[in-house]
mmCIF file of C-alpha atoms and ligand atoms in Angstrom:
data_model
loop_
_atom_site.group_PDB
_atom_site.id
_atom_site.type_symbol
_atom_site.label_atom_id
_atom_site.label_comp_id
_atom_site.label_asym_id
_atom_site.label_seq_id
_atom_site.Cartn_x
_atom_site.Cartn_y
_atom_site.Cartn_z
ATOM 1 C CA MET K 74 69.773 142.646 63.386
ATOM 2 C CA ARG K 75 70.936 146.255 63.237
ATOM 3 C CA LYS K 76 74.602 146.886 64.001
ATOM 4 C CA PHE K 77 76.062 149.961 65.664
ATOM 5 C CA ASN K 78 79.111 152.192 65.414
ATOM 6 C CA VAL K 79 80.646 152.055 68.885
ATOM 7 C CA ALA K 80 83.237 154.431 70.367
ATOM 8 C CA VAL K 81 85.224 153.669 73.512
ATOM 9 C CA VAL K 82 86.712 156.771 75.141
ATOM 10 C CA GLY K 83 89.589 155.624 77.350
ATOM 11 C CA ALA K 84 90.289 152.619 75.082
ATOM 12 C CA THR K 85 93.793 152.121 76.497
ATOM 13 C CA GLY K 86 92.683 152.179 80.159
ATOM 14 C CA ALA K 87 91.789 149.328 82.524
ATOM 15 C CA VAL K 88 88.019 149.642 81.984
ATOM 16 C CA GLY K 89 88.352 150.446 78.261
ATOM 17 C CA GLU K 90 90.351 147.268 77.623
ATOM 18 C CA GLU K 91 87.824 145.232 79.594
ATOM 19 C CA LEU K 92 84.961 146.758 77.591
ATOM 20 C CA PHE K 93 86.422 145.174 74.452
ATOM 21 C CA ARG K 94 86.635 141.775 76.123
ATOM 22 C CA VAL K 95 83.075 141.995 77.467
ATOM 23 C CA MET K 96 81.688 143.141 74.098
ATOM 24 C CA GLU K 97 83.419 140.183 72.441
ATOM 25 C CA ALA K 98 81.983 137.802 75.032
ATOM 26 C CA TYR K 99 78.439 139.218 74.626
ATOM 27 C CA ASP K 100 78.703 139.242 70.814
ATOM 28 C CA PHE K 101 77.884 142.946 70.814
ATOM 29 C CA PRO K 102 76.322 144.043 67.471
ATOM 30 C CA ILE K 103 79.177 146.253 66.237
ATOM 31 C CA GLN K 104 79.387 147.708 62.763
ATOM 32 C CA ASN K 105 82.456 149.865 63.283
ATOM 33 C CA LEU K 106 84.623 150.151 66.404
ATOM 34 C CA VAL K 107 86.212 153.528 67.245
ATOM 35 C CA PRO K 108 88.811 153.301 70.051
ATOM 36 C CA LEU K 109 89.619 156.748 71.453
ATOM 37 C CA ALA K 110 92.286 157.945 73.894
ATOM 38 C CA SER K 111 94.632 160.882 74.387
ATOM 39 C CA ALA K 112 97.081 162.098 71.734
ATOM 40 C CA ARG K 113 99.730 160.045 73.607
ATOM 41 C CA SER K 114 98.090 156.778 72.487
ATOM 42 C CA ALA K 115 96.825 157.791 69.046
ATOM 43 C CA GLY K 116 98.156 155.350 66.430
ATOM 44 C CA GLU K 117 98.406 152.416 68.857
ATOM 45 C CA LYS K 118 96.655 149.214 67.763
ATOM 46 C CA ILE K 119 94.080 147.248 69.672
ATOM 47 C CA VAL K 120 92.767 143.846 68.613
ATOM 48 C CA PHE K 121 89.011 143.319 68.735
ATOM 49 C CA ALA K 122 87.263 140.189 67.448
ATOM 50 C CA GLY K 123 90.466 139.132 65.697
ATOM 51 C CA LYS K 124 90.873 142.428 63.827
ATOM 52 C CA GLU K 125 93.297 145.298 64.440
ATOM 53 C CA HIS K 126 91.872 148.760 65.119
ATOM 54 C CA THR K 127 93.850 151.985 65.370
ATOM 55 C CA VAL K 128 93.386 154.182 68.430
ATOM 56 C CA LEU K 129 92.287 157.712 67.447
ATOM 57 C CA GLU K 130 92.747 160.896 69.413
ATOM 58 C CA LEU K 131 89.643 162.078 71.260
ATOM 59 C CA THR K 132 88.490 165.308 69.595
ATOM 60 C CA GLU K 133 85.285 167.325 69.475
ATOM 61 C CA THR K 134 84.489 166.130 65.952
ATOM 62 C CA VAL K 135 85.538 162.461 66.073
ATOM 63 C CA PHE K 136 82.043 161.204 66.993
ATOM 64 C CA GLU K 137 80.300 162.912 64.105
ATOM 65 C CA GLU K 138 83.060 162.010 61.641
ATOM 66 C CA ASN K 139 82.699 158.330 62.531
ATOM 67 C CA GLU K 140 78.878 158.370 62.791
ATOM 68 C CA VAL K 141 79.065 156.959 66.328
ATOM 69 C CA ASP K 142 75.767 155.487 67.654
ATOM 70 C CA ILE K 143 76.957 154.389 71.113
ATOM 71 C CA ALA K 144 79.841 156.040 73.021
ATOM 72 C CA PHE K 145 81.252 154.483 76.183
ATOM 73 C CA PHE K 146 83.167 157.032 78.282
ATOM 74 C CA SER K 147 85.775 155.793 80.732
ATOM 75 C CA ALA K 148 88.572 158.356 80.785
ATOM 76 C CA GLY K 149 87.748 160.301 83.959
ATOM 77 C CA GLY K 150 85.122 162.857 84.948
ATOM 78 C CA SER K 151 86.782 165.893 83.411
ATOM 79 C CA ILE K 152 86.915 164.203 79.978
ATOM 80 C CA SER K 153 83.215 163.283 80.211
ATOM 81 C CA GLU K 154 82.392 166.815 81.306
ATOM 82 C CA LYS K 155 84.162 168.243 78.278
ATOM 83 C CA PHE K 156 83.439 165.713 75.527
ATOM 84 C CA ALA K 157 80.139 163.888 76.245
ATOM 85 C CA LYS K 158 78.157 166.734 74.692
ATOM 86 C CA PHE K 159 80.041 166.373 71.397
ATOM 87 C CA ALA K 160 79.165 162.674 71.285
ATOM 88 C CA VAL K 161 75.485 163.492 71.928
ATOM 89 C CA GLU K 162 75.485 166.300 69.354
ATOM 90 C CA GLY K 163 77.112 163.878 66.920
ATOM 91 C CA GLY K 164 74.107 161.565 67.327
ATOM 92 C CA ALA K 165 75.339 159.030 69.917
ATOM 93 C CA VAL K 166 73.904 157.788 73.192
ATOM 94 C CA VAL K 167 76.611 158.208 75.861
ATOM 95 C CA ILE K 168 77.119 155.535 78.518
ATOM 96 C CA ASP K 169 79.288 157.275 81.060
ATOM 97 C CA ASN K 170 81.366 155.331 83.527
ATOM 98 C CA THR K 171 82.577 158.363 85.503
ATOM 99 C CA SER K 172 80.877 160.090 88.425
ATOM 100 C CA HIS K 173 80.349 163.298 86.470
ATOM 101 C CA PHE K 174 76.656 162.952 85.515
ATOM 102 C CA ARG K 175 75.503 160.391 88.085
ATOM 103 C CA MET K 176 73.592 162.706 90.393
ATOM 104 C CA ASP K 177 72.214 164.936 87.625
ATOM 105 C CA GLU K 178 68.459 164.508 88.036
ATOM 106 C CA ASN K 179 67.966 164.474 84.269
ATOM 107 C CA VAL K 180 70.429 161.621 83.761
ATOM 108 C CA PRO K 181 69.359 158.047 84.544
ATOM 109 C CA LEU K 182 71.698 156.041 86.793
ATOM 110 C CA VAL K 183 71.268 152.397 85.880
ATOM 111 C CA VAL K 184 72.044 148.861 86.960
ATOM 112 C CA PRO K 185 70.042 146.931 84.348
ATOM 113 C CA GLU K 186 69.020 144.081 86.686
ATOM 114 C CA VAL K 187 67.752 146.625 89.254
ATOM 115 C CA ASN K 188 66.203 149.657 87.504
ATOM 116 C CA PRO K 189 66.096 148.969 83.737
ATOM 117 C CA GLU K 190 62.984 151.136 83.412
ATOM 118 C CA ASP K 191 65.112 154.246 84.044
ATOM 119 C CA ILE K 192 66.996 153.739 80.774
ATOM 120 C CA GLU K 193 64.218 155.426 78.821
ATOM 121 C CA LEU K 194 65.104 158.717 80.548
ATOM 122 C CA TRP K 195 68.201 158.767 78.301
ATOM 123 C CA LYS K 196 66.133 160.916 75.962
ATOM 124 C CA ASN K 197 66.435 163.865 78.395
ATOM 125 C CA THR K 198 70.130 164.400 77.748
ATOM 126 C CA GLY K 199 71.401 161.563 75.546
ATOM 127 C CA ILE K 200 73.404 160.274 78.530
ATOM 128 C CA ILE K 201 73.057 157.207 80.775
ATOM 129 C CA ALA K 202 75.309 157.052 83.838
ATOM 130 C CA ASN K 203 76.978 153.900 85.103
ATOM 131 C CA PRO K 204 77.066 153.899 88.939
ATOM 132 C CA ASN K 205 80.121 153.694 91.164
ATOM 133 C CA CYS K 206 81.572 150.181 91.270
ATOM 134 C CA SER K 207 80.888 149.652 94.990
ATOM 135 C CA THR K 208 77.302 150.811 94.566
ATOM 136 C CA ILE K 209 76.624 148.429 91.659
ATOM 137 C CA GLN K 210 77.523 145.226 93.472
ATOM 138 C CA MET K 211 75.769 146.408 96.638
ATOM 139 C CA VAL K 212 72.427 147.280 94.974
ATOM 140 C CA LEU K 213 72.533 143.961 93.094
ATOM 141 C CA SER K 214 72.275 142.238 96.468
ATOM 142 C CA LEU K 215 69.970 144.836 98.066
ATOM 143 C CA LYS K 216 67.268 144.838 95.404
ATOM 144 C CA PRO K 217 65.977 141.275 96.008
ATOM 145 C CA LEU K 218 66.064 141.882 99.775
ATOM 146 C CA ASP K 219 64.155 145.133 99.430
ATOM 147 C CA GLU K 220 61.516 143.310 97.386
ATOM 148 C CA LEU K 221 61.375 140.586 100.027
ATOM 149 C CA TYR K 222 61.091 142.602 103.256
ATOM 150 C CA GLY K 223 61.579 146.341 102.633
ATOM 151 C CA ILE K 224 64.965 147.805 103.567
ATOM 152 C CA LYS K 225 65.219 150.617 106.094
ATOM 153 C CA ARG K 226 68.963 151.000 106.591
ATOM 154 C CA VAL K 227 72.267 149.688 105.223
ATOM 155 C CA ASP K 228 75.653 149.753 106.975
ATOM 156 C CA VAL K 229 78.532 148.747 104.736
ATOM 157 C CA SER K 230 82.318 148.458 104.956
ATOM 158 C CA THR K 231 84.126 147.945 101.678
ATOM 159 C CA TYR K 232 87.415 146.235 100.887
ATOM 160 C CA GLN K 233 88.201 147.827 97.520
ATOM 161 C CA ALA K 234 90.755 146.595 94.994
ATOM 162 C CA VAL K 235 93.434 148.830 93.506
ATOM 163 C CA SER K 236 91.852 148.483 90.036
ATOM 164 C CA GLY K 237 89.452 151.227 91.170
ATOM 165 C CA ALA K 238 92.371 153.603 90.581
ATOM 166 C CA GLY K 239 92.833 152.324 87.017
ATOM 167 C CA LYS K 240 95.877 150.666 85.501
ATOM 168 C CA ALA K 241 98.172 152.979 87.449
ATOM 169 C CA GLY K 242 96.670 151.698 90.725
ATOM 170 C CA MET K 243 97.283 148.077 89.776
ATOM 171 C CA GLU K 244 100.848 148.837 88.682
ATOM 172 C CA GLU K 245 101.556 150.631 91.971
ATOM 173 C CA LEU K 246 100.568 147.578 94.025
ATOM 174 C CA VAL K 247 102.583 145.167 91.836
ATOM 175 C CA LYS K 248 105.669 147.407 91.881
ATOM 176 C CA GLN K 249 105.521 147.845 95.649
ATOM 177 C CA MET K 250 105.201 144.067 96.151
ATOM 178 C CA GLN K 251 108.164 143.458 93.820
ATOM 179 C CA ALA K 252 110.185 146.065 95.721
ATOM 180 C CA PHE K 253 109.217 144.425 99.027
ATOM 181 C CA PHE K 254 110.520 141.019 97.928
ATOM 182 C CA ALA K 255 113.712 142.661 96.646
ATOM 183 C CA PHE K 256 114.136 144.360 100.069
ATOM 184 C CA GLU K 257 113.863 147.712 98.241
ATOM 185 C CA LEU K 258 110.439 148.954 99.349
ATOM 186 C CA ASP K 259 110.566 152.706 99.790
ATOM 187 C CA GLU K 260 107.498 153.827 101.749
ATOM 188 C CA SER K 261 107.729 157.360 100.400
ATOM 189 C CA LYS K 262 107.413 156.176 96.753
ATOM 190 C CA LYS K 263 103.712 156.391 95.849
ATOM 191 C CA ASP K 264 101.688 158.082 93.102
ATOM 192 C CA CYS K 265 98.146 156.713 93.187
ATOM 193 C CA PHE K 266 97.396 156.292 96.862
ATOM 194 C CA ALA K 267 97.995 158.537 99.853
ATOM 195 C CA HIS K 268 99.988 155.770 101.586
ATOM 196 C CA GLN K 269 101.845 152.579 100.709
ATOM 197 C CA ILE K 270 99.194 150.061 99.565
ATOM 198 C CA ALA K 271 101.301 146.871 99.558
ATOM 199 C CA LEU K 272 100.811 145.000 102.879
ATOM 200 C CA ASN K 273 98.545 147.780 104.105
ATOM 201 C CA VAL K 274 94.877 148.873 104.157
ATOM 202 C CA ILE K 275 93.904 152.517 103.706
ATOM 203 C CA PRO K 276 90.601 153.696 105.226
ATOM 204 C CA GLN K 277 90.140 156.498 102.724
ATOM 205 C CA ILE K 278 88.940 156.450 99.118
ATOM 206 C CA ASP K 279 88.518 159.785 97.376
ATOM 207 C CA VAL K 280 88.519 163.136 99.160
ATOM 208 C CA ALA K 281 87.143 164.169 102.560
ATOM 209 C CA GLN K 282 83.682 165.745 102.739
ATOM 210 C CA GLU K 283 82.455 168.290 105.280
ATOM 211 C CA ASN K 284 80.532 165.598 107.189
ATOM 212 C CA SER K 285 83.767 163.555 107.721
ATOM 213 C CA PHE K 286 82.701 160.865 105.262
ATOM 214 C CA THR K 287 84.689 160.556 102.022
ATOM 215 C CA LYS K 288 83.356 161.323 98.557
ATOM 216 C CA GLU K 289 83.359 157.595 97.721
ATOM 217 C CA GLU K 290 81.285 156.878 100.832
ATOM 218 C CA MET K 291 78.746 159.569 99.971
ATOM 219 C CA LYS K 292 78.553 158.209 96.396
ATOM 220 C CA MET K 293 77.363 154.918 97.892
ATOM 221 C CA VAL K 294 74.679 156.784 99.891
ATOM 222 C CA ASN K 295 73.360 159.034 97.137
ATOM 223 C CA GLU K 296 73.599 156.569 94.273
ATOM 224 C CA THR K 297 71.884 153.770 96.217
ATOM 225 C CA GLN K 298 68.949 156.059 96.968
ATOM 226 C CA LYS K 299 68.704 157.176 93.334
ATOM 227 C CA ILE K 300 68.828 153.624 91.918
ATOM 228 C CA LEU K 301 66.391 152.115 94.444
ATOM 229 C CA HIS K 302 64.095 155.194 94.260
ATOM 230 C CA LYS K 303 63.967 155.181 98.033
ATOM 231 C CA ASP K 304 65.357 157.242 100.929
ATOM 232 C CA VAL K 305 67.049 154.212 102.452
ATOM 233 C CA GLN K 306 69.582 155.191 105.138
ATOM 234 C CA VAL K 307 73.130 154.203 104.154
ATOM 235 C CA ALA K 308 76.371 154.523 106.131
ATOM 236 C CA ALA K 309 79.548 153.442 104.328
ATOM 237 C CA THR K 310 83.201 153.032 105.279
ATOM 238 C CA CYS K 311 85.304 152.627 102.137
ATOM 239 C CA VAL K 312 88.696 150.989 102.500
ATOM 240 C CA ARG K 313 91.409 150.341 99.885
ATOM 241 C CA VAL K 314 93.036 146.918 100.237
ATOM 242 C CA PRO K 315 95.968 145.298 98.399
ATOM 243 C CA VAL K 316 93.763 143.180 96.100
ATOM 244 C CA LEU K 317 94.144 143.548 92.331
ATOM 245 C CA ARG K 318 90.630 143.741 90.935
ATOM 246 C CA SER K 319 87.619 142.517 92.935
ATOM 247 C CA HIS K 320 85.854 144.563 95.579
ATOM 248 C CA SER K 321 84.421 142.949 98.733
ATOM 249 C CA GLU K 322 81.736 144.385 100.990
ATOM 250 C CA SER K 323 80.564 143.501 104.473
ATOM 251 C CA ILE K 324 76.908 144.568 104.577
ATOM 252 C CA THR K 325 74.404 144.872 107.411
ATOM 253 C CA VAL K 326 70.802 145.419 106.358
ATOM 254 C CA THR K 327 68.096 146.600 108.742
ATOM 255 C CA PHE K 328 64.584 145.869 107.499
ATOM 256 C CA GLU K 329 61.300 147.472 108.547
ATOM 257 C CA ASP K 330 60.601 147.062 112.290
ATOM 258 C CA ASP K 331 58.029 144.262 112.014
ATOM 259 C CA VAL K 332 60.219 141.969 109.884
ATOM 260 C CA ASP K 333 61.442 138.679 111.325
ATOM 261 C CA VAL K 334 64.311 137.624 109.033
ATOM 262 C CA ASP K 335 64.175 134.081 107.691
ATOM 263 C CA VAL K 336 67.702 133.345 106.407
ATOM 264 C CA ALA K 337 66.418 130.607 104.057
ATOM 265 C CA GLU K 338 64.096 133.154 102.422
ATOM 266 C CA VAL K 339 66.929 135.691 102.147
ATOM 267 C CA ARG K 340 69.159 133.095 100.505
ATOM 268 C CA GLU K 341 66.443 132.019 98.095
ATOM 269 C CA SER K 342 65.633 135.573 97.005
ATOM 270 C CA LEU K 343 69.341 136.259 96.339
ATOM 271 C CA GLU K 344 69.741 132.973 94.443
ATOM 272 C CA ARG K 345 66.800 133.829 92.203
ATOM 273 C CA PHE K 346 68.128 137.290 91.316
ATOM 274 C CA GLU K 347 69.759 137.727 87.909
ATOM 275 C CA ASN K 348 73.584 137.646 87.920
ATOM 276 C CA VAL K 349 73.777 137.056 91.705
ATOM 277 C CA GLU K 350 75.034 133.741 93.111
ATOM 278 C CA VAL K 351 75.153 132.516 96.683
ATOM 279 C CA ILE K 352 78.218 130.716 98.073
ATOM 280 C CA ASP K 353 77.438 130.115 101.724
ATOM 281 C CA ASP K 354 78.742 127.017 103.472
ATOM 282 C CA LEU K 355 80.849 128.258 106.366
ATOM 283 C CA GLU K 356 81.462 124.795 107.847
ATOM 284 C CA ASN K 357 83.156 123.787 104.617
ATOM 285 C CA ASN K 358 85.025 127.123 104.285
ATOM 286 C CA ALA K 359 82.908 128.183 101.298
ATOM 287 C CA TYR K 360 82.157 131.901 100.897
ATOM 288 C CA PRO K 361 82.743 134.615 98.280
ATOM 289 C CA MET K 362 86.301 135.921 97.869
ATOM 290 C CA PRO K 363 88.017 138.142 95.277
ATOM 291 C CA ILE K 364 89.829 135.158 93.743
ATOM 292 C CA ILE K 365 86.410 133.625 92.989
ATOM 293 C CA SER K 366 84.791 136.683 91.410
ATOM 294 C CA THR K 367 87.733 138.014 89.380
ATOM 295 C CA ASP K 368 87.130 137.727 85.623
ATOM 296 C CA THR K 369 83.455 136.869 86.101
ATOM 297 C CA ASP K 370 80.211 138.810 85.572
ATOM 298 C CA ILE K 371 78.598 137.552 88.780
ATOM 299 C CA THR K 372 78.087 139.214 92.172
ATOM 300 C CA TYR K 373 78.692 136.532 94.800
ATOM 301 C CA VAL K 374 77.000 136.671 98.203
ATOM 302 C CA GLY K 375 77.700 134.592 101.308
ATOM 303 C CA ARG K 376 78.177 134.577 105.097
ATOM 304 C CA ILE K 377 74.434 135.270 105.356
ATOM 305 C CA ARG K 378 73.411 135.381 109.007
ATOM 306 C CA LYS K 379 70.669 136.819 111.160
ATOM 307 C CA ASP K 380 71.660 139.324 113.803
ATOM 308 C CA VAL K 381 72.118 137.884 117.293
ATOM 309 C CA TYR K 382 70.000 140.627 118.908
ATOM 310 C CA ALA K 383 67.574 142.127 116.415
ATOM 311 C CA GLN K 384 65.140 139.985 114.402
ATOM 312 C CA ASN K 385 64.944 142.541 111.546
ATOM 313 C CA ILE K 386 68.693 142.641 110.799
ATOM 314 C CA VAL K 387 70.737 140.432 108.466
ATOM 315 C CA HIS K 388 74.498 140.462 107.778
ATOM 316 C CA PHE K 389 76.276 139.196 104.654
ATOM 317 C CA PHE K 390 79.408 139.526 102.517
ATOM 318 C CA ASN K 391 79.565 140.153 98.798
ATOM 319 C CA VAL K 392 82.270 140.283 96.130
ATOM 320 C CA ALA K 393 82.364 141.227 92.455
ATOM 321 C CA ASP K 394 84.970 142.037 89.835
ATOM 322 C CA GLN K 395 85.295 145.827 89.971
ATOM 323 C CA VAL K 396 86.475 146.172 86.377
ATOM 324 C CA ARG K 397 83.681 143.944 84.994
ATOM 325 C CA VAL K 398 80.526 143.997 87.189
ATOM 326 C CA GLY K 399 81.502 147.382 88.629
ATOM 327 C CA ALA K 400 82.256 149.015 85.280
ATOM 328 C CA ALA K 401 82.625 147.345 81.850
ATOM 329 C CA THR K 402 79.967 144.638 82.128
ATOM 330 C CA ASN K 403 77.383 146.980 83.627
ATOM 331 C CA SER K 404 78.034 149.470 80.796
ATOM 332 C CA VAL K 405 77.666 146.773 78.143
ATOM 333 C CA ARG K 406 74.483 145.475 79.784
ATOM 334 C CA ILE K 407 73.092 149.034 79.775
ATOM 335 C CA ALA K 408 73.911 149.344 76.074
ATOM 336 C CA LEU K 409 72.298 145.995 75.237
ATOM 337 C CA LYS K 410 69.128 146.968 77.140
ATOM 338 C CA TRP K 411 69.116 150.350 75.400
ATOM 339 C CA ILE K 412 69.386 148.600 72.026
ATOM 340 C CA GLU K 413 66.518 146.278 72.978
ATOM 341 C CA MET K 414 64.289 149.151 74.170
ATOM 342 C CA GLU K 415 65.044 151.757 71.542
ATOM 343 C CA ASN K 416 65.193 149.529 68.521
ATOM 344 C CA ASP K 417 62.207 147.304 69.218
ATOM 345 C CA ILE K 418 64.258 144.119 69.392
HETATM 346 P P1 A2P I 660 95.934 157.381 77.461
HETATM 347 O O1 A2P I 660 96.390 155.954 77.607
HETATM 348 O O2 A2P I 660 96.162 157.907 76.080
HETATM 349 O O3 A2P I 660 96.421 158.298 78.559
HETATM 350 P P2 A2P I 660 92.887 154.197 83.493
HETATM 351 O O4 A2P I 660 91.476 154.298 84.015
HETATM 352 O O5 A2P I 660 93.369 152.787 83.414
HETATM 353 O O6 A2P I 660 93.796 155.100 84.253
HETATM 354 O O7 A2P I 660 92.849 154.751 81.971
HETATM 355 C C1 A2P I 660 92.456 156.070 81.646
HETATM 356 C C2 A2P I 660 92.053 156.145 80.181
HETATM 357 O O8 A2P I 660 91.648 157.499 79.892
HETATM 358 C C3 A2P I 660 93.168 155.838 79.197
HETATM 359 O O9 A2P I 660 92.659 155.185 78.057
HETATM 360 C C4 A2P I 660 93.686 157.230 78.834
HETATM 361 O O10 A2P I 660 94.310 157.319 77.581
HETATM 362 C C5 A2P I 660 92.383 157.986 78.791
HETATM 363 N N1 A2P I 660 92.646 159.426 78.888
HETATM 364 C C6 A2P I 660 93.292 160.083 79.881
HETATM 365 N N2 A2P I 660 93.383 161.410 79.605
HETATM 366 C C7 A2P I 660 92.795 161.586 78.394
HETATM 367 C C8 A2P I 660 92.573 162.717 77.539
HETATM 368 N N3 A2P I 660 92.980 163.950 77.889
HETATM 369 N N4 A2P I 660 91.914 162.514 76.350
HETATM 370 C C9 A2P I 660 91.515 161.276 75.998
HETATM 371 N N5 A2P I 660 91.692 160.165 76.761
HETATM 372 C C10 A2P I 660 92.320 160.314 77.940
#
């Protein structure tokens, strides 16, 4: 089997580090690994598959010099904006984990279990975009339901972990909790979030938009429509919670008017879907929670129930590891599908 030269831009970040772990777990066909970060981290060592690799500085020429075939970008939108083109010009396919290219109509936005066919559009620009973490786990549970009954509208509230703000977000929560237990918590000390996150919930993720939704909320609207190829109505409320690294979502789905929801059918269609598992036994206190999904590649769904008033509405709860399902694992799955499609494997 052919092996590939793989670059990871943002190799020292939360998603970058997880990418290495996921590639090890999936036995990714790597010839040469090229970890890239800022000049601050150049020279640091990372261990991959039992071997040490030196972190290089991200430059315009590093992709060509290292004959990179696949470049994962996870160092923020402005870095992708500036450097993705050099990776493409150097001969690589870029799998971009930032929001920079997601809504570009020439760039495919892919969750491999949901819209793998879009990967072939990579030829337009050399870039494949990885959706927002909250969108990924939501469309993984929407797709089987859309196939079952046809979705008209989705109302979602998220409970998003601090890992969405990278390593710095996770450190801020841990430090604030430590300060709390030492009776030293200073509410004015915060870098990542607009307010104290320890022992709090913050109903704002990303910046305000003109329509009073936030940018994160509108990402969930626009990206869901692009991935499902459908003008499904979506209303999101995105909330940051003091959880380390799994996002939860409370989702209400309204199907076409003539649908009469059968919860057993809903459960079965979710159970059959790739990389989705149902945990749904309320009487025995069994349902998805962040402590169940963390460090896994599964989107867990539970609390499935039919609306009390409308026969075409179902409610459920889902959780997934933001760093894995919402970022690293989805990127690696895109790359593996791309390898399969483009190299006739
Ligand atoms: P560095 O550690 O050298 O700053 P996180 O998402 O956890 O916040 O991580 C962000 C990642 O993006 C890190 O690997 C970080 O590298 C990388 N990064 C940030 N700024 C740059 C830059 N100007 N050039 C290259 N990589 C960058």
